Coordinates of C-alpha atoms in Angstrom, one line a residue:
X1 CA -27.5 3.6 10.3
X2 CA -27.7 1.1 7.2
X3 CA -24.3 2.4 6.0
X4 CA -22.9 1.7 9.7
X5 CA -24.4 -1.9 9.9
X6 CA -23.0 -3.0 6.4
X7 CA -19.6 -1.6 7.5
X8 CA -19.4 -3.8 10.6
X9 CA -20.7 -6.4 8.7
X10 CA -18.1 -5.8 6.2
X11 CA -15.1 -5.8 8.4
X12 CA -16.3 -9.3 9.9
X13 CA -16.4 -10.9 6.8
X14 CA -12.8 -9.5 5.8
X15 CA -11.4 -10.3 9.2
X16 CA -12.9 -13.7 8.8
X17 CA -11.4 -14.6 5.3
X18 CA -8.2 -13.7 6.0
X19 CA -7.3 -16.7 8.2
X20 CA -9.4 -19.1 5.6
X21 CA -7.8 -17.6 2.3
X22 CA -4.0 -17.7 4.6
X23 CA -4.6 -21.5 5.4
X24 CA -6.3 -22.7 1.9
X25 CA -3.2 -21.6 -0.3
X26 CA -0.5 -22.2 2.6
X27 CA 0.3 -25.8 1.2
X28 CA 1.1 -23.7 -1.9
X29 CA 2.6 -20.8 -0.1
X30 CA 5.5 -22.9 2.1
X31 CA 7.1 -23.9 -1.4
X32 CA 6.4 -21.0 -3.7
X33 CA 6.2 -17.2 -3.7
X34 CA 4.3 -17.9 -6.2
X35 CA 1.8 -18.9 -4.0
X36 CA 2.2 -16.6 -1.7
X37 CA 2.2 -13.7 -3.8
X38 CA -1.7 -15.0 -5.4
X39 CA -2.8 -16.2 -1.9
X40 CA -2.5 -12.4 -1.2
X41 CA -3.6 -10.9 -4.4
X42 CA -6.9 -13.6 -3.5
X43 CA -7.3 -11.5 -0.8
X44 CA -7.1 -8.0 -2.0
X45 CA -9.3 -8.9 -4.9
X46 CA -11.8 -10.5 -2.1
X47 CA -11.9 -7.4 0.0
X48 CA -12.2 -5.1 -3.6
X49 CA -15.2 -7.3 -4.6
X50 CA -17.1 -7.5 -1.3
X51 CA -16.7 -3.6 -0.5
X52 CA -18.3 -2.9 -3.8
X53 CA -21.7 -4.9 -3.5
X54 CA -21.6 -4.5 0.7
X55 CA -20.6 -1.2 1.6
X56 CA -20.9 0.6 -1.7
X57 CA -17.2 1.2 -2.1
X58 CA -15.6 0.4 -5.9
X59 CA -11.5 0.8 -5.7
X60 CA -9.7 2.0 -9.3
X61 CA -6.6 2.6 -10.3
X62 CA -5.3 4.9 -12.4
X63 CA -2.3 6.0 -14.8
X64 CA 0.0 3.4 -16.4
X65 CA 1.3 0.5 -13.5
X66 CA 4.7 -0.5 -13.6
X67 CA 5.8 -3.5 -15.0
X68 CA 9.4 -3.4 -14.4
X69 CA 12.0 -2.8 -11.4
X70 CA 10.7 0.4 -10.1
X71 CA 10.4 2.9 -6.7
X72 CA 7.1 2.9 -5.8
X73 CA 6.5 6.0 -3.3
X74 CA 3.0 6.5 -2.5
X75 CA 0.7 8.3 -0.5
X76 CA -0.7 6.0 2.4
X77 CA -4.2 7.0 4.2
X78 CA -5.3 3.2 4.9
X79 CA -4.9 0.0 4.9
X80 CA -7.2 0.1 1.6
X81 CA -4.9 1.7 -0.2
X82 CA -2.3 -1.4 0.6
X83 CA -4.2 -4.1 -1.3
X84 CA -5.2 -2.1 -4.4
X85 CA -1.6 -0.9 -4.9
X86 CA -0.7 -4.5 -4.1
X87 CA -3.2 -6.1 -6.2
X88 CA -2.2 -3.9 -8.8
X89 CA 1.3 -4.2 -9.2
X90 CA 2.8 -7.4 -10.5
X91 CA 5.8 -8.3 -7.5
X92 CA 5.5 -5.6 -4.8
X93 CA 7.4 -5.4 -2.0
X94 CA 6.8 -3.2 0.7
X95 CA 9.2 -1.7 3.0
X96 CA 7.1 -2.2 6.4
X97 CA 7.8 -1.9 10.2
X98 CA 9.0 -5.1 11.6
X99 CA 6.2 -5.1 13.7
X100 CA 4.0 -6.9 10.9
X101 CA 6.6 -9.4 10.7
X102 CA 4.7 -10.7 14.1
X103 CA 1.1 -10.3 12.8
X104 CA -0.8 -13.9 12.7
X105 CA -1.1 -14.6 9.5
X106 CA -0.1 -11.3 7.4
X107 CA 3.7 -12.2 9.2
X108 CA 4.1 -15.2 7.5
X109 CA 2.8 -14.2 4.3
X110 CA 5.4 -11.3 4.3
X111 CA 8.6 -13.6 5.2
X112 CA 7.6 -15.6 2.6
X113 CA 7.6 -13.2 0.0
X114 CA 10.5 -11.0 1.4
X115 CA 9.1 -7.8 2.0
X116 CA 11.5 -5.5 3.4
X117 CA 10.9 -5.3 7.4
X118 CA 12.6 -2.1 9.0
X119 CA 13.4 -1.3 12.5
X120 CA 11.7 2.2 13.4
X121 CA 14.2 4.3 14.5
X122 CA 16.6 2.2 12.5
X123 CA 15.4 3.3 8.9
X124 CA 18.9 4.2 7.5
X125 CA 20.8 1.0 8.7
X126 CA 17.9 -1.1 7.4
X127 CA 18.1 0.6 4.5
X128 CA 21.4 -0.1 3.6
X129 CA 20.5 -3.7 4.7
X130 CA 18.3 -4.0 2.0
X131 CA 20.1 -2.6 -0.4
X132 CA 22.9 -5.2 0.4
X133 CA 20.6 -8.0 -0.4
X134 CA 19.4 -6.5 -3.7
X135 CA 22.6 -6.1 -4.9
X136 CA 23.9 -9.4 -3.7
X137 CA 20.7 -11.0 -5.2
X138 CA 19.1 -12.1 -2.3
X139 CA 15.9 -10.6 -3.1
X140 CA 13.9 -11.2 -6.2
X141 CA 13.2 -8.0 -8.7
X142 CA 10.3 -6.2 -8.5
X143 CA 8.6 -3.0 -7.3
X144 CA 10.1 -1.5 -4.4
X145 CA 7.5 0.0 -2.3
X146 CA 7.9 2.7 -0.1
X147 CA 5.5 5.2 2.1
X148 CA 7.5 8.7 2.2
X149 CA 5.9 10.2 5.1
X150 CA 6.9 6.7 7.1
X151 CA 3.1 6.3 8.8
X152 CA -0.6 6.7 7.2
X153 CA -2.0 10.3 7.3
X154 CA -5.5 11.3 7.4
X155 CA -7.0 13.6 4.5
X156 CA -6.1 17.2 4.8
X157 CA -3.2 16.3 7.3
X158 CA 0.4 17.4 6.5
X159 CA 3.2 15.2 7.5
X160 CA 7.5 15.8 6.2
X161 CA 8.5 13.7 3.9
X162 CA 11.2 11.5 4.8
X163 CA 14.8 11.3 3.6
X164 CA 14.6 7.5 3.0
X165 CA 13.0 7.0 -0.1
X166 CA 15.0 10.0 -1.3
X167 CA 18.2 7.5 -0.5
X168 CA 17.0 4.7 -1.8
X169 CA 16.4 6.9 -5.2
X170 CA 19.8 7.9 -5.0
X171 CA 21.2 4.3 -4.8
X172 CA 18.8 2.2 -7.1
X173 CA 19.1 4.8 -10.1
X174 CA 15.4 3.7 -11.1
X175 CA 12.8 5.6 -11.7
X176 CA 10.6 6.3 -9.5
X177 CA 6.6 6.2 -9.5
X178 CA 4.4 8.5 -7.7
X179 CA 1.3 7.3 -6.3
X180 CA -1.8 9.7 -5.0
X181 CA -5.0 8.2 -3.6
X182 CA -7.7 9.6 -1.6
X183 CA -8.6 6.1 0.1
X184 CA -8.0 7.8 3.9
X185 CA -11.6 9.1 2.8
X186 CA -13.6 5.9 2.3
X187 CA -11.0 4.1 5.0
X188 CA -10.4 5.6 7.9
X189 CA -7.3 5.2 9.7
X190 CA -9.5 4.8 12.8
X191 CA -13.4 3.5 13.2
X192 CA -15.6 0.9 12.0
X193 CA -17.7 3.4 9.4
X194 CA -16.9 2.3 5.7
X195 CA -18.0 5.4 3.4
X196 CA -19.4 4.6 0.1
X197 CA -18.4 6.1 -3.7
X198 CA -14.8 5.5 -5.3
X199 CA -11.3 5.2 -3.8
X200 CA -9.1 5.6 -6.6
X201 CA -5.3 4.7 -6.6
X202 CA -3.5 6.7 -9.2
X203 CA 0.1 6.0 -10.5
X204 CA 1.4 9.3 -11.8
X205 CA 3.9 10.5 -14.5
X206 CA 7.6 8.9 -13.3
X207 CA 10.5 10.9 -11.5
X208 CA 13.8 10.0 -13.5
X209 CA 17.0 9.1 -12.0
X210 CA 19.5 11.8 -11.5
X211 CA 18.0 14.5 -9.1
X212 CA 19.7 15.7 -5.8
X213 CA 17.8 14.5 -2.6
X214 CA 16.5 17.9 -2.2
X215 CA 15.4 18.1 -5.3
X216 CA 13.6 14.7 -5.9
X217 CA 11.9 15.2 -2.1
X218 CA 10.2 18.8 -3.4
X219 CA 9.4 17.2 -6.6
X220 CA 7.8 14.1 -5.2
X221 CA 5.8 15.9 -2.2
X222 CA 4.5 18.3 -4.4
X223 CA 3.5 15.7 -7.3
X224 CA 1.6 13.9 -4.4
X225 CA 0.3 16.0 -2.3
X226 CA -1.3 17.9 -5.5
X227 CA -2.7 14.8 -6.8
X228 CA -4.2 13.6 -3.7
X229 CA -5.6 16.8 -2.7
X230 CA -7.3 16.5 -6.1
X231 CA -8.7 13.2 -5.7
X232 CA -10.1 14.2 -2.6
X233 CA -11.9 16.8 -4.1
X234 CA -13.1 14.6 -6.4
X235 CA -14.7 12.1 -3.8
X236 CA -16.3 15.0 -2.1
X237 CA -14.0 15.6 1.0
X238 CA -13.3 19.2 2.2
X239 CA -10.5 20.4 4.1
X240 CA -13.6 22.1 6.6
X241 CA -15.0 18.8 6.9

């Protein structure tokens, strides 16, 4: 009953700063990405600190983070795994659903950093939209990042991986980082009940350019999927619950 009163308690207190932390750096924000980029990183490092003394919850990361241009493609359980990935790296930039684009506060925060907003349904013409502007310049360098199975999915749950991060490894000719985590077990996707222990992010060993889409796709899902289910073992979670 403790554990449940702290994790209300903590989501207040997150939904509460997010407005505060969004309106102190906006000044900052409107002429920088600069600004934009550490009013968010504030945040993420806010959440990080507070679920650690409230709730019991300490987030690491793992493996060596990209410094460079990169494809990100990780594994995505919750919306926990979002700010340490983002805190982590240096200039992330998400490929989301557009729907976020209209989310008070977050919205803004996104335009002004250009993250990559994509139509559901309309992944592959988006896709090419975004690789239009990277080539013409449009958007600033950093780490692309990308969810392969499109949506969060709960431990133990088994969802395709999609064939867009496979073209977009195609067309950038980066390398491309894996990312396991076993966050969906701290975080739900759904509820209010915050678990304590350690939600650990880990950036794996990187895919190099120059594999077929079929390839690449059985490569990554297995790299993933195998690392995650690890993780998860670690943190205590079984598959029989």
């Amino acid at each position: 009953m403790l554990q449940w009163v702290r994790s209300i308690l903590y989501i207040f207190q997150a939904t509460v700063m997010m407005p505060v932390i969004g309106l102190l750096f906006a000044p900052w924000a409107m002429f920088s990405k600069t600004g934009a980029y550490t009013a968010c990183k504030t945040y993420a490092a806010w959440c990080m600190w507070t679920g650690r003394w409230l709730i019991g919850l300490r987030c690491e990361v793992r493996g060596n983070v990209p410094q460079g241009e990169v494809l990100v493609a990780a594994k995505h359980q919750s919306f926990l795994d979002i700010m340490v990935i983002f805190h982590a790296l240096p200039r992330a930039k998400f490929i989301m659903k557009r729907e976020i684009l209209w989310t008070p506060v977050i919205g803004q925060y996104t335009k002004r950093m250009q993250m990559i907003a994509v139509d559901r349904g309309k992944r592959g013409k988006a896709i090419a939209k975004m690789m239009e502007d990277v080539n013409a310049g449009r958007i600033e360098p950093g780490q692309i990042v990308i969810y392969p199975q499109g949506t969060r999915v709960a431990p133990g749950a088994r969802v395709p991986y999609k064939v867009g991060t496979a073209v977009l490894y195609g067309q950038l000719e980066q390398p491309c980082i894996p990312v396991a985590t076993n966050a969906g077990y701290f975080w739900p996707r759904r509820g209010l009940y915050r678990r304590p222990g350690v939600a650990v992010v880990e950036f794996l060993d990187p895919i190099q350019p120059g594999l077929s889409k079929e390839q690449f796709v059985a490569q990554l899902e297995q790299t993933v999927e195998t690392a995650s289910d690890r993780l998860l073992a670690e943190a205590g979670w079984r598959a029989d619950g």
